[in-house]
Amino acid sequence: MNNDMNNNVDNNERNSVEKKHKKKTRRISKRISRKILRFLLPIILIFLLICLAVDFFFYYIPKAVNTAENKALKTYAIKQTDKANISDLHLEDGTKLYEMCDFNGKDTELALKWSDLYAMVIFEDNTSIESFNADKENKKVRKRFDKIAYDLAPSFTYIKGNIKVTLTKEVPVTDKEGNVVGIKQETTVISNDTVYYLKTANTIYGTYNYSYEAKTDERTDSEGTWTTTSLQLVNSTVTDENKRLDEYLKKMLKLTEQREVEDTRNEFIQESIGIYTDQENSEWLLDENNNASWGMIGGVDANISADVINAIMKASEKYSIPPWLIMGYCYHESRFIADIMACDDLGKTVKVSAVKNNPEYMNNPRRSLGLMQVTMWSSKCRALGYDPVKEALNPYVQIDVACNELVNIKFKQFNIDPKKVDWKGNGWVEQTWKGCQAYNGLVYYNQSVAKAKEYAFTHYLRTPKGDGIFDIAEKYKLNFQLNKNGGYTKISVWPTPNYYNITSPFGMRIHPTLHVRKLHPGIDIGAPSGAKVISATNGVVIRASNVGDGYGNCVIVRNSAYDCLYGHLSSISVRVGEKIPTGKQIGNVGSTGFSTGPHLHFGISKGDYKNNNWINPLTIVSH
């Protein structure tokens, strides 16, 4: 009995000790676990956040448009945008038209961009590239593209006008015997062409209205007095800014608050700009061998409009700096987008067209505008005599204001004379870097020029990514033939004296008569029938006929570097084999061949034109 009792006591003691030991072990384990957890918790949280961020990025954000997988998506977006842009073209009386045909090219500027369509499809359904490529038929995705393209399509209303050209010259008056007895004025109608002008454009960004007046211009040369009567643009207004876009986003995403609509609109615009710049302004610049490429410059695939190219060339001549340096700035600062404002203080970008009437935006030192991102726009614009609101989207004014600041202020600050800079060689880098960096604001870093230079050549003028001002400028420089004086070689003269309006730039387009998307291997210069066409260079005439290839009456002049083609002429005044000097008349503007109206097709090929080595004429010729 006693033994049993003793055993029970021993067992109880052992159990008690075991319980205490287990409790102690648990306490120690908990303490260790808590310490481990405290140590690991931040790591776990960071890991989870990274996973969530990666998941969000790949699920919600589309891959860059310039990836190989996205080419099918981009191609389809371009195709549907092209269709949408010509779906509602008409005269004031309702007569339907089948191509954008504004004589001043305003319809091309206001047309729906493929990046807008692409961005809206993403906003509607978070379309992923994988879903687009998974089904080759892509019926569902294509239907969304088709519908949205139709919904966003612009409507263009045109008016008819005439361009009448007359030539008045003095002719002798003779008697019956043939003796000159006096002089009389004789006027001949050279041409009287019907053209179209954009009256109203209803777009997702607003309704644009244009007013015209009949005006007469006169010029005199050795032949007599040329008088041109035509409608000229005198006023433009914008109403209902962003109204269609806001209503569409509101309905599509079921938004209720106006602030929501505005925020979503800004997100959409930034999405579109991001797609536009990622694809259009990086892919074309470098080919697969990392060499500069001008294959599509000036057309749809380069997104450098003829107006911008012309503005760059004019500024280059005015300020004695090479066009490739200006292009370096335009690419780095805006990717050649005129309608963009960077708001550093707000951490976002907005469209200039949306804020140009807001002084808070237009004269803010932390908000920069346009192609070369000018700060304090209103003040700098007025200093040169420009209206800061009316000219806010004018490429020439944007570049003129910027280059004035660069050359007449920043360069002078460091005694840089652009006419003495070694633009031909490599000396320009060292000679101009201070002035070029000063455009960005920082030249002396903690009173140290050395540190400032280090900053400039790692963050602005040059960057690790190779998209600094000088990096890009050097790529463009490769495309300009430099002459012995260090400037860029111009094919000496413009082929249509006094007529400079480019109605169709170099690049991909919908052919106006064939209605297919193809390369336009030159520029079209709008001019009336009969206007003089002169040779832009000296050389030998290798073609002077109509051979049925679409160019109609065509002249090709060959020199040691280029073949220059002049198409759609009404008449030809040179013959094959003839050696001609620069400036000689070779024919007259016409509309022969595949043409919808009088104009000159001007093409330049490096070497034999039969090899299709066409380049943008505006890279080497200016007016």
Coordinates of C-alpha atoms in Angstrom, one line a residue, residues 26-563:
R26 CA 7.2 26.5 -25.1
R27 CA 8.2 29.9 -23.6
I28 CA 11.7 29.6 -25.1
S29 CA 10.3 28.5 -28.4
K30 CA 7.8 31.4 -28.5
R31 CA 10.6 33.9 -27.7
I32 CA 12.8 32.4 -30.4
S33 CA 9.9 32.4 -32.8
R34 CA 9.1 36.0 -32.0
K35 CA 12.7 37.0 -32.6
I36 CA 12.9 35.1 -35.8
L37 CA 9.5 36.6 -36.9
R38 CA 10.6 40.1 -36.0
F39 CA 13.7 39.5 -38.1
L40 CA 12.0 37.9 -41.0
L41 CA 8.8 39.9 -41.1
P42 CA 10.2 42.9 -43.0
I43 CA 11.8 40.6 -45.5
I44 CA 8.6 38.7 -45.9
L45 CA 6.6 41.9 -46.3
I46 CA 9.1 43.3 -48.9
F47 CA 9.0 40.0 -50.8
L48 CA 5.1 40.0 -50.8
L49 CA 5.1 43.7 -52.0
I50 CA 7.6 42.8 -54.8
C51 CA 5.4 39.9 -55.8
L52 CA 2.3 42.1 -55.8
A53 CA 4.0 44.8 -57.8
V54 CA 5.3 42.3 -60.3
D55 CA 1.9 40.7 -60.6
F56 CA 0.2 44.1 -61.0
F57 CA 2.7 45.2 -63.6
F58 CA 2.4 42.2 -65.8
Y59 CA -1.3 41.9 -65.3
Y60 CA -2.4 45.5 -65.7
I61 CA 0.3 47.2 -67.6
P62 CA 0.7 46.2 -71.2
K63 CA 4.1 45.3 -72.4
A64 CA 6.0 48.0 -74.3
V65 CA 4.6 48.5 -77.7
N66 CA 7.9 48.0 -79.4
T67 CA 8.3 44.4 -78.3
A68 CA 8.3 41.9 -81.1
E69 CA 5.0 40.3 -79.8
N70 CA 3.2 43.6 -80.1
K71 CA 3.8 44.2 -83.8
A72 CA 0.6 42.5 -84.8
L73 CA -1.3 44.7 -82.3
K74 CA 0.3 47.9 -83.5
T75 CA -0.3 47.0 -87.2
Y76 CA -4.0 46.3 -86.5
A77 CA -4.3 49.6 -84.5
I78 CA -2.8 51.5 -87.4
K79 CA -5.0 49.8 -89.9
Q80 CA -8.2 50.6 -88.0
T81 CA -7.1 54.2 -87.2
D82 CA -6.5 54.8 -90.9
K83 CA -10.0 53.6 -91.7
A84 CA -11.5 55.6 -88.9
N85 CA -9.9 58.8 -90.1
I86 CA -11.5 58.7 -93.5
S87 CA -14.9 57.4 -92.3
D88 CA -16.6 60.8 -92.0
L89 CA -15.3 63.3 -94.5
H90 CA -17.7 65.6 -96.3
L91 CA -18.4 69.0 -97.7
E92 CA -20.7 71.5 -96.0
D93 CA -23.5 70.3 -98.4
G94 CA -23.0 66.7 -97.3
T95 CA -21.1 65.5 -100.3
K96 CA -18.9 62.6 -99.2
L97 CA -15.2 62.7 -99.6
Y98 CA -12.8 59.7 -99.5
E99 CA -9.5 61.1 -98.4
M100 CA -8.2 63.8 -96.0
C101 CA -7.6 66.7 -98.4
D102 CA -7.1 69.9 -96.5
F103 CA -4.8 72.1 -98.5
N104 CA -3.0 73.2 -95.3
G105 CA -2.8 69.7 -93.8
K106 CA -4.7 70.5 -90.7
D107 CA -6.8 67.3 -91.0
T108 CA -3.7 65.2 -90.8
E109 CA -2.6 67.0 -87.6
L110 CA -6.0 66.4 -86.0
A111 CA -6.5 62.8 -87.1
L112 CA -7.0 60.1 -84.6
K113 CA -3.6 58.6 -83.5
W114 CA -3.2 54.9 -83.4
S115 CA -1.8 55.2 -79.9
D116 CA -5.1 56.8 -78.7
L117 CA -7.0 53.8 -80.1
Y118 CA -4.5 51.3 -78.5
A119 CA -4.7 53.1 -75.1
M120 CA -8.5 53.1 -75.1
V121 CA -8.6 49.4 -75.8
I122 CA -6.4 48.9 -72.8
F123 CA -8.6 51.1 -70.6
E124 CA -11.7 49.3 -71.7
D125 CA -10.6 45.7 -71.0
N126 CA -7.0 45.5 -69.9
T127 CA -6.2 43.8 -73.1
S128 CA -3.0 41.9 -72.8
I129 CA -0.6 41.2 -75.6
E130 CA -0.8 37.5 -74.7
S131 CA -4.5 37.5 -75.3
F132 CA -4.1 39.3 -78.6
N133 CA -1.5 36.8 -79.9
A134 CA -3.0 33.7 -78.4
D135 CA -5.8 33.5 -80.9
K136 CA -4.6 34.2 -84.4
E137 CA -8.1 35.0 -85.6
N138 CA -8.5 37.5 -82.7
K139 CA -12.1 38.0 -83.4
K140 CA -13.0 39.3 -79.9
V141 CA -10.0 41.7 -79.7
R142 CA -10.5 42.9 -83.3
K143 CA -14.1 43.7 -82.7
R144 CA -13.1 45.9 -79.7
F145 CA -10.6 47.7 -81.9
D146 CA -13.2 48.1 -84.7
K147 CA -15.9 49.4 -82.3
I148 CA -13.6 51.8 -80.4
A149 CA -12.0 53.1 -83.6
Y150 CA -15.5 53.9 -85.0
D151 CA -16.5 55.6 -81.7
L152 CA -13.4 57.8 -81.6
A153 CA -13.3 58.6 -85.3
P154 CA -13.1 62.3 -86.1
S155 CA -15.5 64.1 -88.4
F156 CA -14.1 66.5 -90.9
T157 CA -16.1 69.1 -92.8
Y158 CA -14.5 70.9 -95.8
I159 CA -15.2 73.8 -98.0
K160 CA -14.3 74.2 -101.7
G161 CA -11.9 76.9 -102.8
N162 CA -10.0 77.9 -105.9
I163 CA -6.4 78.7 -106.4
K164 CA -6.2 81.0 -109.4
V165 CA -2.8 82.0 -110.9
T166 CA -2.4 84.6 -113.6
L167 CA 0.7 86.0 -115.3
T168 CA 0.7 89.6 -116.4
K169 CA 3.5 90.8 -118.6
E170 CA 4.3 93.6 -120.9
V171 CA 4.0 92.8 -124.6
P172 CA 4.8 95.1 -127.5
V173 CA 2.1 96.7 -129.6
T174 CA 2.9 96.8 -133.3
D175 CA 1.4 98.6 -136.3
K176 CA 0.6 97.0 -139.6
E177 CA 4.2 97.2 -140.7
G178 CA 5.4 95.4 -137.6
N179 CA 6.8 98.5 -136.0
V180 CA 6.6 98.7 -132.2
V181 CA 4.3 101.6 -131.3
G182 CA 3.7 100.9 -127.7
I183 CA 3.5 98.5 -124.8
K184 CA 0.5 96.9 -123.3
Q185 CA -0.3 94.7 -120.3
E186 CA -1.4 91.2 -121.2
T187 CA -2.8 88.8 -118.5
T188 CA -3.0 85.1 -119.0
V189 CA -4.7 82.6 -116.7
I190 CA -2.1 80.0 -115.9
S191 CA -4.3 77.8 -113.7
N192 CA -7.5 77.8 -111.8
D193 CA -7.6 74.7 -109.6
T194 CA -10.2 73.5 -107.1
V195 CA -8.8 72.6 -103.7
Y196 CA -10.4 71.8 -100.3
Y197 CA -10.0 73.5 -96.9
L198 CA -10.9 72.1 -93.5
K199 CA -13.8 74.1 -92.0
T200 CA -14.6 72.0 -88.9
A201 CA -13.0 69.1 -87.2
N202 CA -14.9 67.2 -84.5
T203 CA -12.3 65.2 -82.5
I204 CA -12.1 63.6 -79.1
Y205 CA -10.0 66.5 -78.0
G206 CA -12.3 69.2 -79.1
T207 CA -14.1 70.9 -82.0
Y208 CA -11.8 72.9 -84.2
N209 CA -13.2 75.7 -86.4
Y210 CA -11.3 77.5 -89.2
S211 CA -12.1 80.8 -91.0
Y212 CA -10.7 81.9 -94.3
E213 CA -10.5 85.0 -96.4
A214 CA -9.8 85.4 -100.1
K215 CA -6.4 87.0 -100.5
T216 CA -4.2 87.9 -103.3
D217 CA -0.4 87.5 -103.4
E218 CA 1.9 89.0 -106.1
R219 CA 5.4 88.3 -107.0
T220 CA 7.5 89.6 -110.0
D221 CA 10.2 87.8 -111.9
S222 CA 11.8 88.0 -115.3
E223 CA 8.6 86.6 -116.9
G224 CA 6.3 89.2 -115.4
T225 CA 3.9 89.6 -112.4
W226 CA 2.4 86.4 -111.0
T227 CA -0.8 86.9 -109.1
T228 CA -2.2 84.1 -106.9
T229 CA -5.7 84.4 -105.5
S230 CA -6.7 81.8 -102.9
L231 CA -8.4 81.3 -99.5
Q232 CA -6.0 81.9 -96.6
L233 CA -6.5 80.9 -93.0
V234 CA -7.2 83.9 -90.8
N235 CA -8.6 82.5 -87.6
S236 CA -9.0 79.2 -85.7
T237 CA -10.9 78.4 -82.5
V238 CA -11.4 75.4 -80.3
T239 CA -14.6 74.6 -78.4
D240 CA -15.8 71.6 -76.3
E241 CA -12.2 70.7 -75.3
N242 CA -12.0 67.1 -74.3
K243 CA -15.8 66.8 -74.2
R244 CA -16.1 63.7 -76.4
L245 CA -13.2 62.1 -74.6
D246 CA -14.7 62.8 -71.2
E247 CA -18.1 61.5 -72.2
Y248 CA -16.7 58.3 -73.7
L249 CA -14.6 57.5 -70.6
K250 CA -17.4 58.3 -68.3
K251 CA -19.8 56.0 -70.1
M252 CA -17.3 53.2 -70.7
L253 CA -15.9 53.1 -67.1
K254 CA -19.2 54.1 -65.4
L255 CA -17.6 57.1 -63.7
T256 CA -19.8 59.4 -61.6
E257 CA -17.6 62.2 -60.2
Q258 CA -16.2 64.9 -62.5
R259 CA -12.8 64.7 -60.7
E260 CA -12.8 60.9 -61.5
V261 CA -13.4 61.8 -65.2
E262 CA -10.6 64.4 -65.2
D263 CA -8.1 62.0 -63.5
T264 CA -9.0 59.2 -65.8
R265 CA -8.6 61.5 -68.8
N266 CA -5.1 62.5 -67.7
E267 CA -4.2 58.8 -67.2
F268 CA -5.5 58.0 -70.7
I269 CA -3.5 60.9 -72.3
Q270 CA -0.3 59.8 -70.5
E271 CA -0.9 56.2 -71.5
S272 CA -1.3 57.2 -75.1
I273 CA 1.7 59.5 -75.0
G274 CA 3.7 56.7 -73.4
I275 CA 2.7 54.2 -76.1
Y276 CA 3.4 56.8 -78.8
T277 CA 6.9 57.7 -77.6
D278 CA 8.0 54.1 -76.7
Q279 CA 7.2 52.8 -80.1
E280 CA 7.3 55.6 -82.6
N281 CA 10.3 57.5 -81.3
S282 CA 12.7 54.8 -80.3
E283 CA 12.2 51.8 -82.7
W284 CA 12.7 53.8 -85.8
L285 CA 15.7 55.8 -84.6
L286 CA 18.0 52.7 -84.3
D287 CA 18.0 49.8 -86.6
E288 CA 18.9 46.3 -85.5
N289 CA 22.6 47.1 -85.9
N290 CA 22.3 50.2 -83.6
N291 CA 22.8 52.4 -86.6
A292 CA 20.9 55.6 -87.2
S293 CA 18.0 55.1 -89.6
W294 CA 16.0 57.7 -91.5
G295 CA 13.8 55.1 -93.3
M296 CA 10.6 56.5 -92.0
I297 CA 11.4 60.0 -90.8
G298 CA 8.7 62.5 -91.4
G299 CA 6.0 60.0 -91.9
V300 CA 3.6 58.0 -89.7
D301 CA 6.3 55.7 -88.4
A302 CA 8.6 58.5 -87.4
N303 CA 5.9 60.8 -86.2
I304 CA 8.0 63.8 -87.2
S305 CA 5.6 66.0 -89.2
A306 CA 6.6 68.0 -92.1
D307 CA 5.8 71.2 -90.1
V308 CA 8.3 70.1 -87.4
I309 CA 11.0 69.3 -89.9
N310 CA 10.5 72.6 -91.7
A311 CA 10.6 74.4 -88.3
I312 CA 13.9 72.7 -87.4
M313 CA 15.5 73.6 -90.8
K314 CA 14.4 77.3 -90.5
A315 CA 15.7 77.5 -87.0
S316 CA 19.0 75.9 -88.0
E317 CA 19.5 78.5 -90.7
K318 CA 18.4 81.4 -88.4
Y319 CA 20.6 80.5 -85.5
S320 CA 23.6 78.9 -87.3
I321 CA 23.3 75.6 -85.5
P322 CA 23.0 72.3 -87.2
P323 CA 19.5 70.7 -87.5
W324 CA 20.8 67.5 -85.9
L325 CA 21.5 69.3 -82.6
I326 CA 18.0 70.7 -82.5
M327 CA 16.7 67.2 -83.3
G328 CA 18.7 65.9 -80.4
Y329 CA 16.9 68.3 -78.1
C330 CA 13.5 67.5 -79.6
Y331 CA 13.9 63.8 -79.2
H332 CA 15.3 64.0 -75.7
E333 CA 12.8 66.6 -74.4
S334 CA 9.6 65.5 -76.0
R335 CA 10.0 62.7 -78.5
F336 CA 9.0 65.2 -81.1
I337 CA 5.6 65.8 -79.5
A338 CA 4.4 69.4 -79.7
D339 CA 1.3 68.9 -77.7
I340 CA 2.9 68.0 -74.4
M341 CA 3.7 69.8 -71.1
A342 CA 5.8 68.3 -68.3
C343 CA 4.6 69.4 -64.9
D344 CA 7.5 68.6 -62.5
D345 CA 5.7 70.0 -59.5
L346 CA 2.6 67.8 -60.2
G347 CA 4.5 64.7 -61.3
K348 CA 2.6 64.3 -64.5
T349 CA 2.3 65.4 -68.1
V350 CA -0.7 67.1 -69.7
K351 CA -1.6 68.2 -73.2
V352 CA -0.8 71.8 -74.1
S353 CA -4.1 72.1 -75.9
A354 CA -5.9 71.4 -72.7
V355 CA -4.1 74.0 -70.5
K356 CA -3.0 76.7 -73.0
N357 CA -5.5 79.2 -71.6
N358 CA -4.5 78.6 -68.0
P359 CA -1.7 81.1 -66.9
E360 CA -0.9 78.9 -64.0
Y361 CA 0.5 76.4 -66.5
M362 CA 1.8 78.6 -69.2
N363 CA 4.2 80.8 -67.1
N364 CA 5.4 78.3 -64.5
P365 CA 9.1 77.7 -64.1
R366 CA 8.4 74.1 -63.1
R367 CA 6.3 73.4 -66.1
S368 CA 7.8 73.0 -69.6
L369 CA 6.1 73.1 -73.0
G370 CA 6.4 71.6 -76.4
L371 CA 9.1 70.1 -78.6
M372 CA 12.1 71.5 -76.7
Q373 CA 10.3 71.9 -73.3
V374 CA 10.4 75.6 -72.8
T375 CA 9.8 76.9 -69.3
M376 CA 8.1 80.3 -68.6
W377 CA 6.5 80.0 -72.0
S378 CA 4.3 83.1 -71.9
S379 CA 7.2 85.5 -71.0
K380 CA 9.7 84.1 -73.5
C381 CA 7.0 83.9 -76.2
R382 CA 6.0 87.6 -75.8
A383 CA 9.6 88.7 -75.7
L384 CA 9.9 87.5 -79.4
G385 CA 6.5 89.1 -80.4
Y386 CA 4.5 85.9 -80.4
D387 CA 1.0 85.4 -78.8
P388 CA 1.7 82.6 -76.2
V389 CA -1.9 81.2 -76.4
K390 CA -2.4 81.3 -80.2
E391 CA 1.1 80.0 -80.9
A392 CA 1.2 77.4 -78.1
L393 CA 1.0 74.5 -80.6
N394 CA 2.9 76.1 -83.5
P395 CA 6.1 73.9 -84.0
Y396 CA 8.0 76.8 -85.6
V397 CA 7.3 79.2 -82.7
Q398 CA 8.1 76.4 -80.1
I399 CA 11.5 75.8 -81.7
D400 CA 12.2 79.5 -82.4
V401 CA 11.6 80.4 -78.8
A402 CA 13.7 77.5 -77.6
C403 CA 16.6 78.1 -80.0
N404 CA 16.6 81.8 -79.2
E405 CA 17.1 80.9 -75.5
L406 CA 19.8 78.3 -76.4
V407 CA 21.9 80.4 -78.7
N408 CA 21.2 84.1 -77.8
I409 CA 21.2 83.5 -74.1
K410 CA 22.9 80.3 -73.0
F411 CA 25.6 80.2 -75.7
K412 CA 26.3 83.9 -75.2
Q413 CA 26.6 83.3 -71.4
F414 CA 29.7 81.2 -72.2
N415 CA 31.0 83.2 -75.2
I416 CA 30.0 80.5 -77.7
D417 CA 29.8 81.7 -81.3
P418 CA 27.9 79.0 -83.3
K419 CA 29.5 80.2 -86.5
K420 CA 32.9 79.3 -85.1
V421 CA 32.0 75.9 -83.7
D422 CA 33.6 72.7 -85.2
W423 CA 30.2 71.2 -86.2
K424 CA 31.9 69.1 -89.0
G425 CA 34.3 67.3 -86.6
N426 CA 34.0 66.3 -83.0
G427 CA 35.2 69.6 -81.5
W428 CA 31.6 70.8 -81.1
V429 CA 31.1 68.6 -78.0
E430 CA 33.8 70.4 -75.9
Q431 CA 33.1 73.8 -77.4
T432 CA 29.3 73.8 -76.7
W433 CA 28.6 71.6 -73.7
K434 CA 28.3 74.4 -71.2
G435 CA 25.8 76.3 -73.3
C436 CA 23.9 73.1 -74.1
Q437 CA 23.8 72.1 -70.5
A438 CA 22.8 75.6 -69.4
Y439 CA 19.6 75.1 -71.4
N440 CA 18.7 72.5 -68.7
G441 CA 19.7 75.0 -65.9
L442 CA 22.7 73.4 -64.3
V443 CA 26.2 74.4 -65.2
Y444 CA 28.0 75.0 -61.9
Y445 CA 27.5 72.2 -59.5
N446 CA 28.6 73.3 -56.0
Q447 CA 30.8 75.9 -57.8
S448 CA 32.5 73.0 -59.6
V449 CA 32.6 72.9 -63.4
A450 CA 34.1 69.5 -63.3
K451 CA 31.2 68.1 -61.2
A452 CA 28.7 69.9 -63.5
K453 CA 30.4 68.3 -66.5
E454 CA 30.2 64.9 -64.9
Y455 CA 26.5 65.4 -64.3
A456 CA 25.9 66.7 -67.8
F457 CA 27.6 63.7 -69.4
T458 CA 25.7 61.2 -67.3
H459 CA 22.3 62.7 -66.9
Y460 CA 21.5 65.1 -69.7
L461 CA 23.8 65.6 -72.6
R462 CA 24.8 61.9 -72.5
T463 CA 23.1 59.1 -70.5
P464 CA 23.8 55.5 -69.9
K465 CA 20.7 54.6 -72.0
G466 CA 22.2 56.6 -74.9
D467 CA 19.2 59.0 -75.2
G468 CA 21.0 62.2 -74.1
I469 CA 21.0 65.3 -76.2
F470 CA 24.5 64.6 -77.6
D471 CA 23.9 60.9 -78.0
I472 CA 20.8 61.4 -80.2
A473 CA 22.3 64.4 -82.0
E474 CA 25.3 62.3 -83.1
K475 CA 22.9 59.6 -84.5
Y476 CA 21.1 62.3 -86.5
K477 CA 24.4 63.8 -87.6
L478 CA 25.2 60.6 -89.5
N479 CA 22.3 61.4 -91.8
F480 CA 23.5 64.8 -92.9
Q481 CA 26.2 65.1 -95.5
L482 CA 28.7 67.6 -94.1
N483 CA 30.4 70.1 -96.4
K484 CA 33.9 71.5 -96.1
N485 CA 32.7 74.5 -94.2
G486 CA 31.3 72.4 -91.4
G487 CA 27.7 73.0 -92.2
Y488 CA 25.2 70.5 -93.7
T489 CA 25.1 70.2 -97.4
K490 CA 21.8 71.5 -98.9
I491 CA 20.7 70.4 -102.3
S492 CA 21.0 74.0 -103.3
V493 CA 17.5 75.3 -103.9
W494 CA 13.9 74.5 -103.3
P495 CA 12.3 73.0 -106.4
T496 CA 9.1 75.1 -106.4
P497 CA 10.0 78.8 -105.8
N498 CA 7.5 80.6 -103.5
Y499 CA 5.5 77.4 -102.8
Y500 CA 6.5 75.6 -99.6
N501 CA 3.4 73.9 -98.3
I502 CA 4.1 70.2 -97.9
T503 CA 0.8 68.4 -98.3
S504 CA 2.1 64.9 -97.8
P505 CA 5.3 64.1 -95.9
F506 CA 7.8 61.3 -96.4
G507 CA 6.8 58.0 -94.9
M508 CA 4.0 55.4 -94.6
R509 CA 0.6 56.6 -95.6
I510 CA -2.7 55.5 -97.3
H511 CA -2.1 56.1 -101.0
P512 CA -4.6 58.7 -102.1
T513 CA -5.5 56.9 -105.4
L514 CA -4.6 53.2 -104.8
H515 CA -6.1 53.3 -101.2
V516 CA -3.4 51.0 -99.8
R517 CA -0.9 51.6 -97.1
K518 CA 2.6 52.0 -98.6
L519 CA 5.7 54.1 -98.4
H520 CA 5.5 57.6 -99.8
P521 CA 9.2 57.9 -101.0
G522 CA 9.3 61.7 -101.1
I523 CA 7.3 64.8 -100.3
D524 CA 4.4 66.4 -102.0
I525 CA 4.6 70.2 -102.4
G526 CA 1.3 71.9 -103.0
A527 CA 1.4 74.4 -105.9
P528 CA -1.0 75.4 -108.7
S529 CA -0.8 74.0 -112.2
G530 CA 1.8 75.7 -114.3
A531 CA 4.0 76.8 -111.4
K532 CA 7.6 76.7 -112.2
V533 CA 9.7 73.6 -111.2
I534 CA 13.5 74.1 -111.1
S535 CA 16.3 71.6 -110.5
A536 CA 17.4 71.6 -106.9
T537 CA 20.9 70.5 -108.0
N538 CA 23.2 70.3 -111.0
G539 CA 23.5 67.1 -112.8
V540 CA 22.5 65.1 -115.9
V541 CA 18.9 64.4 -116.9
I542 CA 18.4 60.6 -117.0
R543 CA 14.6 60.6 -117.5
A544 CA 12.3 63.2 -119.0
S545 CA 9.0 61.3 -119.9
N546 CA 5.9 59.5 -118.7
V547 CA 6.6 55.8 -118.5
G548 CA 3.4 54.8 -116.8
D549 CA 4.8 54.2 -113.3
G550 CA 2.4 56.6 -111.5
Y551 CA 4.7 59.6 -111.6
G552 CA 3.2 60.9 -114.8
N553 CA 5.4 63.4 -116.6
C554 CA 8.6 62.9 -114.7
V555 CA 12.2 64.3 -114.7
I556 CA 15.1 62.6 -112.8
V557 CA 18.4 64.5 -112.4
R558 CA 21.5 62.6 -111.4
N559 CA 24.6 63.9 -109.7
S560 CA 27.5 62.2 -108.0
A561 CA 25.5 61.4 -104.8
Y562 CA 21.8 61.5 -105.5
D563 CA 19.0 61.0 -108.0

